[in-house]
Each structure stands twice: as structure tokens, then as C-alpha cells.
Amino acid sequence: MTDAKGDATEGSAGPMMAADGTPLKKSLARALRMQKMRALMLIAPLLLFVLVTFIAPIADMLFRSVENDIVSDTMPRTTAVLADWDGQGMPPETAFEAAYFDLYIAAERKLHTRLGTRLNYEQTGASSLFRKSGRGLDDIGEVYQDQFEDLDEGWDEAMPWAELMGDPEWLSEQAAWTKGARQPEFILRDGIADLLPRTAEQYEAFALYLQDEDNKSPLDEEPWSAVHTALYEDLAAGDLSGYSGPRADMLVAADALVDSPDFETVSFARGFEDIDEDWADPEIWRTIKLYSPEMTPGYFLNSVDMQLTPEGVEMRPDNQRIYMLLFKRTIFMSMVITCSCILLAYPVAYILANLPARKANLLMILVLLPFWTSLLVRTSAWKVMLQQQGVINDVLVWLGLVADDSRLAMINNQFGTIVAMTHILLPFMILPMYSVMSTIPHTYVRAAKSLGATDWTTFWRVYFPQSIPGIGAGSILVFILSIGYYITPEIVGGTTGTFISNRIAYHISSSLNWGLAAALGTILLAVVLILYWAYDRIVGIDNVKLG
Amino acid sequence: MPDTGASDAFVAFERVQKSYDGESLVVKDLNLSLPKGEFLTMLGPSGSGKTTCLMMLAGFETATHGEIKLDGVSINNIPPHKRGIGMVFQNYALFPHMTVAENLAFPLEVRKIGKSDREAKVKRALDMVEMGDFGGRRPGQLSGGQQQRIALARALVFEPELVLMDEPLGALDKQLREKMQFEITNLAHSLGITTVYVTHDQTEALTMSDRVAVFNDGRIQQLAPPDELYEAPQNSFVAQFIGENNTLEGTVQQIQGDRCTVQLANGEVIDAKPVNVTQPGERTRVSIRPERVEVNPELGDTAHTLKARVLEFVYMGDIFRTRLEVAGNRDFVIKTRNRADQERLTPGQEVAIGWLPEDCRALDAD
Ligand SMILES: Nc1ncnc2c1ncn2[C@@H]1O[C@H](COP(=O)(O)OP(=O)(O)OP(=O)(O)O)[C@@H](O)[C@H]1O
Ligand SMILES: [Mg+2]
């Protein structure tokens, strides 16, 4: 008789060598690598397809769930100022100033409503606040615009501004520009950024916006009132009397006007408060500060009924909690559905696997029949069956088991969802079970009986353990399918029988809060992966056979 | 040889018939009894009903008619798991999800045998088939021959008095098969168990068995010890099926006691021993074993000889195998031992052949 450990002692003198003298391990690895490369080439097209259509969207979704650059992109100045703010009391005037310029540009670019929508997820009312502010910001600038205009009509014209701010070379190129050609990109005049820093910045933003988005020439359009506001600030801050560049007369006169006591000014804080009282509440500023980083855990916190506050992470108020309930319900109901599928499918698969081929085929067709019917039809059929005036209730009433005025509510609740989904997912349980059971040779059963086992022992000790891979495969399939199921809960779930996926769909298509949808989806994915891992640890994924 | 009287029969088939489809009989009127301790082999071509008989005995098929008795008691209505019959299947049927030791412990567990007792028995059974070190492995990690041993050990571990084996060595290579044949017979005899063994390998049947039942077409054609089967086949099926055999067809000329003469198709006459023929004029097929044919015989005056032409000479080491054309039969084979003085025939050579009349059996014609 051979010794089980006999071969281990043989190679103990040193590493085994292949015929050409290289260590056996190495040449084996080389041979295997060639094989692997060839295999990889064969699956390359599929790999590419999966990468593009499956991995990439998932990666995009994972990214969206934390992405948050809209705040810092739309309000760069404000977020920079607020970074130094401690969040106590009202923010400084500089924050209002920054917000004024940020929002002004955003409003011109029509980005302020998007930002409002984003912040509205975190603080209700933000959306309307931003919409309103986009319209109202002009009021602040017009105070200055009107006064400059009264001083000199030139301040309300395009050319003087362009000559004041623009590089002379650019000016001549821009003058030669005709519609349809590419515009020469706006260049600031040398030294103007030192002289009038805020104005230069604002005018540049204006000019570039005009050129890029409106395709108009800065030589034809008078600037926004924000530019006038910036001009006032620059003039108030510095002394321009020594200036001798283009339009020196206009600028010196304006400087004198600003310095005169009659010049009317408004503080930004007041201006904002005039637009909407909410700006005078530090709450909105805190929210902006909280969501100024480019990545945020906010969506994820939201997904588990928590929120980010200046004081840290905390649970949402009770009446706003919904997602944990939905997650728990989804997992619980998926488990119930999986269990009922196992219970119903096992006998069917057993019969299928042990019936003579001809009868088994007929039964198989019956099992597959649902696949040939539309999912919607099947789900709707359950509606017909289960509703209060439906077939089952009618029969129960007719039999006298249920009073006519207390018909059972079997649809638009959890029960309805479980029944309909068990029915719909049953084939996915039967098929893997069947394919495993049909490979269990009948001789095992006979062997067990010949060894003295009763029918039950034979089943439980010999047949059942060998059918477990089928149960495992079916369970994974059904559970994963049901945890992300959408249509059936949507139709028959009512309010108590809906799944997390229904909520995700709502955020994708109705509320357009894709970040939250992505976070919910990511959590769902993580839950599935964790369960899969746990399953692997407990049952062993090698034990799963689909065929 | 044990006495085979029905009175002390351990296993008995009495007028058993079996039909699967209600149209044709797969087993036709089977009568068979074997005493305790006998090693009986069922031998026959494919589809002759061997497995069916075994399954009826094990209880997995019910006899359509007749009775099967075990130790004098009819077991027709006893379910398989209560029959206490050990069984070895062709594909071993070791439970893949249990280790070897668990496989062996299974029949003991279902018999509610205590743990320590169980372990002792499992160990003894494993040692018996020289697989003591393999208890912790799964069947999938064993070679075919090792699985075979485990299957055997499992069938024996609960000490059944009767063991059934359905082509247990079918999947093994020739050398291993021969080794296992030896081991199985040894075990069966040393443990004193009654064995019913199914095979369609005739060498296996001849070397292992106390008696062989040759099956064909749902009937036992002959039930006899191996030597008798080989040397005294009762009909031409058995003669053909067991060992190499030469046949010549002809008509019985006359019968005198245990001698008869048969006229072949080409008019030549030979001597034979009448077995299945009763009167002159009957068609018959005579059967002669290749090693019983003598070339240029000196058999005395009364004996007939035949003319033969050598077609082929094959040197096989210990024997020479020569193919001849005899009375129109081009497949007439003779075997001669490789002795120093043995003549080696050359193709084309004309010789005379003959045999002792008792070696040539006149059997039925079909
Ligand atoms: N379950 C069954 N249903 C119908 N017919 C069957 C069944 N099992 C066997 N038969 C038929 O009964 C006949 C005898 O089969 P059996 O298996 O007993 O043959 P066997 O002698 O064991 O052959 P082999 O040497 O090939 O194993 C065959 O013709 C077979 O087709
Ligand atoms: Mg068979």
C-alpha cells in the first residue's frame, strides 16, 4: 500500500530542477504565464465590454456619491473667506462681498439655481433663496452703476470700459473681429490689475463670459453692475488721482466722486438682507461652509439617516428618518422572499430531477413559462388576484371565510410584494437547484439505503447535503435579484412594501438628487458584497453550482 | 463444493420474473439458490438481466412474479434498508461530501452503534483493505482502486452476511483489476460472507467464483463451478461465451451412448459427445476447445480426423496460436504449448486434425 506522505520526503535535498536546469517552480510559472496570457487575449473583448458597460458606470456612481465640487466651483471666493470663519454668529462683511461677486457671476452663468438645488438637500429653503438672490443682486450694483453713469455716460458704455481694461493689442484684434470667426481671447491691460484689482478681476470674468458663452464682443456690451461695484471698491480703497492711462479723465473724476461725502454706498450685508432675510441667518452660511470641501460624506450620512452639522455628525430628527428603515425592510423582505423561494422550489426541483425525462420536460416548460410572459403582466396579474375586490378575496367572501365588509388587504403592502416577488423569482431558484440535483446520481440514494438508512436519513444525510450547492446558488441569485428589485415593489408595494431601489429610482428620475441615489446604491452594493463575503465564509463559494 | 440443496439455501430465487414495461420479461423464470459462504458470479452479456436480479435481491426493484428468500424468509416486502445486505456499486457510490471514515461510519451510525465501537470498526475495516491512513480524505482525493477498496470496506463494515457487487472492478485497469479480484475473493472467503458478484468479464468470473451463473436473455443458461463451465458447457451459448471455442455445424448421424458421429456440411464425419442432441438427423453445433485439438493425431483406427489448411501462425510466447481452415470454417483456432519438440506449422501447410471424442461436444444448433 502506498504511503500518503511518501512523496514529500523525496525532494527534501533541494529545489526540484526542470530538465534544462532552471528551478522547476520557475519554469512552471513561465509555462503557466504563457497560458494565462493566451487566456487573457481570448477574453479581452469581453473584458473591455464589461469594463466599459459595467465597471465604469459603477465607478462613476461610487464617485458621485462623494463628489461635491459644485459649491467650491460656483462660490470660490465665498468658500475661501468662510474657511477662516469660525461659524459663530454672522460671517464677516468680506463673506458677503465674496458671495456677491460669486453669485453675480453664477447668476449670469445661470449656475446659481443648481447650487441652490444642491444646498437645498442639506437645508430646505436654499433653493428658493438662491433663485431669489440671482434676481436681486442687481439692486446692490445699480446703486453704484447709477451714480457713475450720472457722472459720465461713458461708464455705461462698452468702449470706454474696454479701453480702460483691455490690452491695446487685444483691442485692435477684437475690433477687427467679425461674427463667426474665433474671438481673440480677452487680455488685461498691463498694470491695470495692480491699479484696480477687483475691477480687473470682475471685468475679466465678464469679458470672458461674453466671449465664451454669449459669443458677443466686449466692445459692444456694457459691463455688469458687479463691475461697477468692484470699481467703487477699488476707488474707495486707493487713490487714483495720479493715473494717466486711457480714459484717465473718467477714472480720476470717478475717484473724486467716490471720495466725496455725497456718494451713496450700501453694505453687502444689508444688500443681501434686503434680498432675503434668510441671508441674515447664519444657518445658510454654516451650510455653505460645511459643504465647501470637494468631497463630502453628506450623501452617505443622509443615506443612513444622519446629517453633517457644524457640531459633527448626528442623527436626523425622527420624522426625517427613512433610509435605514428602507434598507432594513429591503433586506428583511429579500430574506423572506429567498426563504419562501427555497421552500417552494426545493420540492419542484426534486421532482424535476427525479421524474422520467418526458414528464420532467413538460414540468420544465411549466417552470419556464413565466419567463415568456412580461414581468409587468405577471405583476399586474397579482394585482388582479390580491386586491380587495380581487379573485382571492371574492372567493374567500363567497366561501364565507371572510366578511364582505372586512376583505383582506393583500396588495399594496409587504404581503403583496412578497407574494408577487416570490412568484417572479421562483424560476431563478428552481433552475440552479434542478441543475445540481440532476447531477446527483441515483446510486447514492441506493447506496445509502443498502447501508441501512431509512428514507428520511437517506434524504437528510446523503441527498440534501449534495443539493446544498444548488440551494446556495439559487439563494444568492434570488437574494441579489430581489434586493435590487424595482418594478414589482413599485407596482404592488404600496407604501409599506417598497424597496430601497424605489427610493433610488425616485432620486434618479424625480428629485434629481443623483449624489444621494449614488450613495444609496453604493451602500446597497456594499451590503450585497458583504453578504456575499459572509456567504463565502460560511458556505464556501466553491459550493455554488449554477449548472 | 458446498451442497446446493434448496433446504439449506441462504439466498433463493424461486420462479422469479421481472418486467419493467409490462410488455417484455427482462428476467424469465429465475431459479437460483446459494448456500451460506458461497461466492456466486452472475456472468452474461450486456442487457441479460444481471443487474436487475441483483437489484431485486437488494430490494430496489420488485419482482413481478415469484419469490426471493433470504435465510428462508421471503423478503419481497422488506424495504432495502432493512435487508442488511452489503452492496458495492459499479461507480463505487461513495458519498462525496463525507470523508472516507465518515462514509464507513455511516452504516454504523444509522444502526445506532456507539461512537467508540464505531471508530474501532471503521478502523478495522480500513485496515482490512489496507487503507488505514486514508480515513481523513474525501473520496474525490482517492484513485479508482483506492475508492474501490473503500467501497468494499463500507459494504463490509456493518458485517452483512450477504454482499452484492455489481461490476465493481469495471472501471479499473487490467493489473489493478487482477489484484483486486484476488483481494476480494480472499476477503470474502476469510470472512465467510456470501457474495453475489456481477460481471461480464469471463476471466473474472472463472478466477473468482465458487460457482458461475451464465445469464443470457433473462435466463440462467448454466450454473456450475468454473471448471465444469469451461469444460462441459451445456449449450452452445455457454460454450461460445466462456473461453475460446471452435464450432462446426453439422447433422447427427448416429448416437451410441456417450458417443455420436456428426456429418459436417462438406460431408466429412467427426466424433463427438452428445450433450444437447437426442436423435440422429438433428442439426447440431459441435464445440471443441482450441487446446484440445491435436495435429496429426494418433487416436486409433476408429477415430475420425479432418483435413485442415494452415492460414496463420501466431507466436505468443508460452503458446502457439494457429488459425486453420476446417470444413469451410476459416476461424478454427488451435493452441499448442511451446515445447521444445513442438512443431511450428507454416501457413499453407495441409495437416490432419483430430480430438478425443469426449472433448468435442455436440450442442444445440442455435
Ligand atoms: N429501469 C429500467 N426500466 C426499463 N428497462 C430497464 C431498466 N433497467 C434495465 N432495463 C432493461 O432491462 C434489461 C436488463 O438490464 P440489466 O441492467 O439487468 O442488464 P445487465 O445484465 O446488468 O447488463 P450490463 O452488463 O450492461 O450491466 C435491459 O434490456 C435493460 O434495457
Ligand atoms: Mg448491469
Short mmCIF file of C-alpha atoms in Angstrom, two decimals, chain A residues 1-4 441 443-455 457-458 461-463 465-466, chain B residues 55 60-61 81 85 87 89 91 93-98 106-107 109-111 130-131 137 149 154 158:
data_model
loop_
_atom_site.label_atom_id
_atom_site.label_comp_id
_atom_site.label_asym_id
_atom_site.label_seq_id
_atom_site.Cartn_x
_atom_site.Cartn_y
_atom_site.Cartn_z
CA MET A 1 0.00 0.00 0.00
CA THR A 2 1.31 3.43 -0.84
CA ASP A 3 2.21 5.82 1.91
CA ALA A 4 0.29 9.06 1.73
CA PRO A 441 -26.53 10.05 -9.19
CA THR A 443 -26.87 5.29 -6.88
CA TYR A 444 -26.06 7.45 -3.86
CA VAL A 445 -29.60 7.03 -2.65
CA ARG A 446 -29.47 3.33 -3.31
CA ALA A 447 -26.11 3.03 -1.63
CA ALA A 448 -27.42 4.81 1.46
CA LYS A 449 -30.44 2.53 1.63
CA SER A 450 -28.34 -0.56 1.14
CA LEU A 451 -26.26 0.64 4.08
CA GLY A 452 -29.36 0.63 6.21
CA ALA A 453 -30.53 4.24 6.10
CA THR A 454 -34.23 4.99 6.18
CA ASP A 455 -35.79 7.20 3.52
CA THR A 457 -31.91 9.57 6.77
CA THR A 458 -31.02 8.96 3.16
CA ARG A 461 -27.66 12.79 5.29
CA VAL A 462 -26.94 11.93 1.69
CA TYR A 463 -29.21 13.71 -0.77
CA PRO A 465 -26.02 17.81 1.59
CA GLN A 466 -25.29 17.23 -2.04
CA MET B 55 -31.45 -5.05 -7.65
CA PHE B 60 -34.50 -1.65 -5.29
CA GLU B 61 -36.66 -3.43 -7.83
CA HIS B 81 -32.68 -0.62 4.24
CA ILE B 85 -27.33 -6.61 2.51
CA MET B 87 -23.62 -3.63 -1.70
CA PHE B 89 -21.73 -0.34 -6.87
CA ASN B 91 -19.14 3.58 -9.72
CA ALA B 93 -21.17 5.48 -4.89
CA LEU B 94 -19.01 6.82 -2.09
CA PHE B 95 -20.68 9.88 -0.63
CA PRO B 96 -18.60 12.77 -1.91
CA HIS B 97 -19.45 15.14 0.94
CA MET B 98 -18.18 12.79 3.62
CA PHE B 106 -22.47 5.89 8.03
CA PRO B 107 -23.96 2.37 8.10
CA GLU B 109 -24.44 5.38 12.66
CA VAL B 110 -27.78 4.51 11.16
CA ARG B 111 -27.62 1.31 13.17
CA GLU B 130 -5.08 -1.68 3.77
CA MET B 131 -6.33 1.89 3.66
CA ARG B 137 -9.60 12.05 2.89
CA ARG B 149 -11.32 -0.62 -1.62
CA ARG B 154 -18.06 0.24 3.51
CA PHE B 158 -21.56 -3.45 9.21
#
